[in-house]
């Protein structure tokens, strides 16, 4: 199992959710977060680096079984990108997922996803 964490632009949220549904990935958590990537200018004031402004972003968290990892990533890349790709389009992180428990049934592992 993997946890896919994607940071995307706000205006792409509905398009990404719709594309994931079409790819049979229907379980998702969505958070409004803020962050900065590598372009956000680091100004120097009186010889000291100043943290850049935070920009609003959307964080998606999707826990999937192994066979859905690639399709989830490809779907997010295709649906979250502006045109052929713009600075700030976002990023995807994939981490191993140790366990998943469906609270209602106490199922564990892949069948609980
Ligand atoms: N290494 C990172 N660690 C944690 N969060 C990150 C990291 N890189 C990007 N993010 C988050 O993702 C958001 C979007 O990042 P962004 O798409 O600007 O990445 P980038 O590396 O600057 O790539 P690009 O050159 O395409 O802009 C950031 O605002 C931040 O919230
Ligand atoms: Mg950036």
Short mmCIF file of N, CA and C in Angstrom, two decimals, residues 1 3 18 35-36 38 40 43 48 52 60 73 76 95:
data_model
loop_
_atom_site.label_atom_id
_atom_site.label_comp_id
_atom_site.label_asym_id
_atom_site.label_seq_id
_atom_site.Cartn_x
_atom_site.Cartn_y
_atom_site.Cartn_z
N UNK A 1 0.85 -1.19 0.00
CA UNK A 1 0.00 0.00 0.00
C UNK A 1 0.88 1.24 0.00
N UNK A 3 0.77 5.72 0.24
CA UNK A 3 0.03 6.97 0.44
C UNK A 3 0.54 7.97 -0.59
N UNK A 18 -12.51 14.64 -10.63
CA UNK A 18 -13.30 14.00 -11.69
C UNK A 18 -12.46 12.96 -12.42
N UNK A 35 1.85 26.91 0.95
CA UNK A 35 3.24 26.49 0.83
C UNK A 35 4.00 27.34 -0.15
N UNK A 36 5.24 27.00 -0.33
CA UNK A 36 6.00 27.58 -1.43
C UNK A 36 6.95 26.56 -2.01
N UNK A 38 10.11 26.12 -5.29
CA UNK A 38 11.48 26.64 -5.41
C UNK A 38 11.57 28.02 -6.06
N UNK A 40 9.49 30.66 -5.56
CA UNK A 40 9.06 31.77 -4.73
C UNK A 40 10.31 32.47 -4.20
N UNK A 43 13.97 36.77 -0.78
CA UNK A 43 14.57 38.10 -0.78
C UNK A 43 15.63 38.18 0.30
N UNK A 48 20.06 39.29 5.27
CA UNK A 48 19.44 38.09 5.80
C UNK A 48 18.38 37.56 4.83
N UNK A 52 9.78 33.38 1.76
CA UNK A 52 8.83 33.87 0.76
C UNK A 52 7.40 33.84 1.27
N UNK A 60 -3.98 16.75 -1.62
CA UNK A 60 -4.79 15.54 -1.77
C UNK A 60 -4.04 14.39 -1.10
N UNK A 73 -0.94 8.37 -10.10
CA UNK A 73 0.06 9.40 -10.41
C UNK A 73 -0.19 9.97 -11.81
N UNK A 76 -3.26 12.21 -11.93
CA UNK A 76 -3.07 13.52 -11.29
C UNK A 76 -2.21 14.42 -12.18
N UNK A 95 4.61 7.63 -0.50
CA UNK A 95 5.27 7.04 0.69
C UNK A 95 4.66 5.67 0.98
#
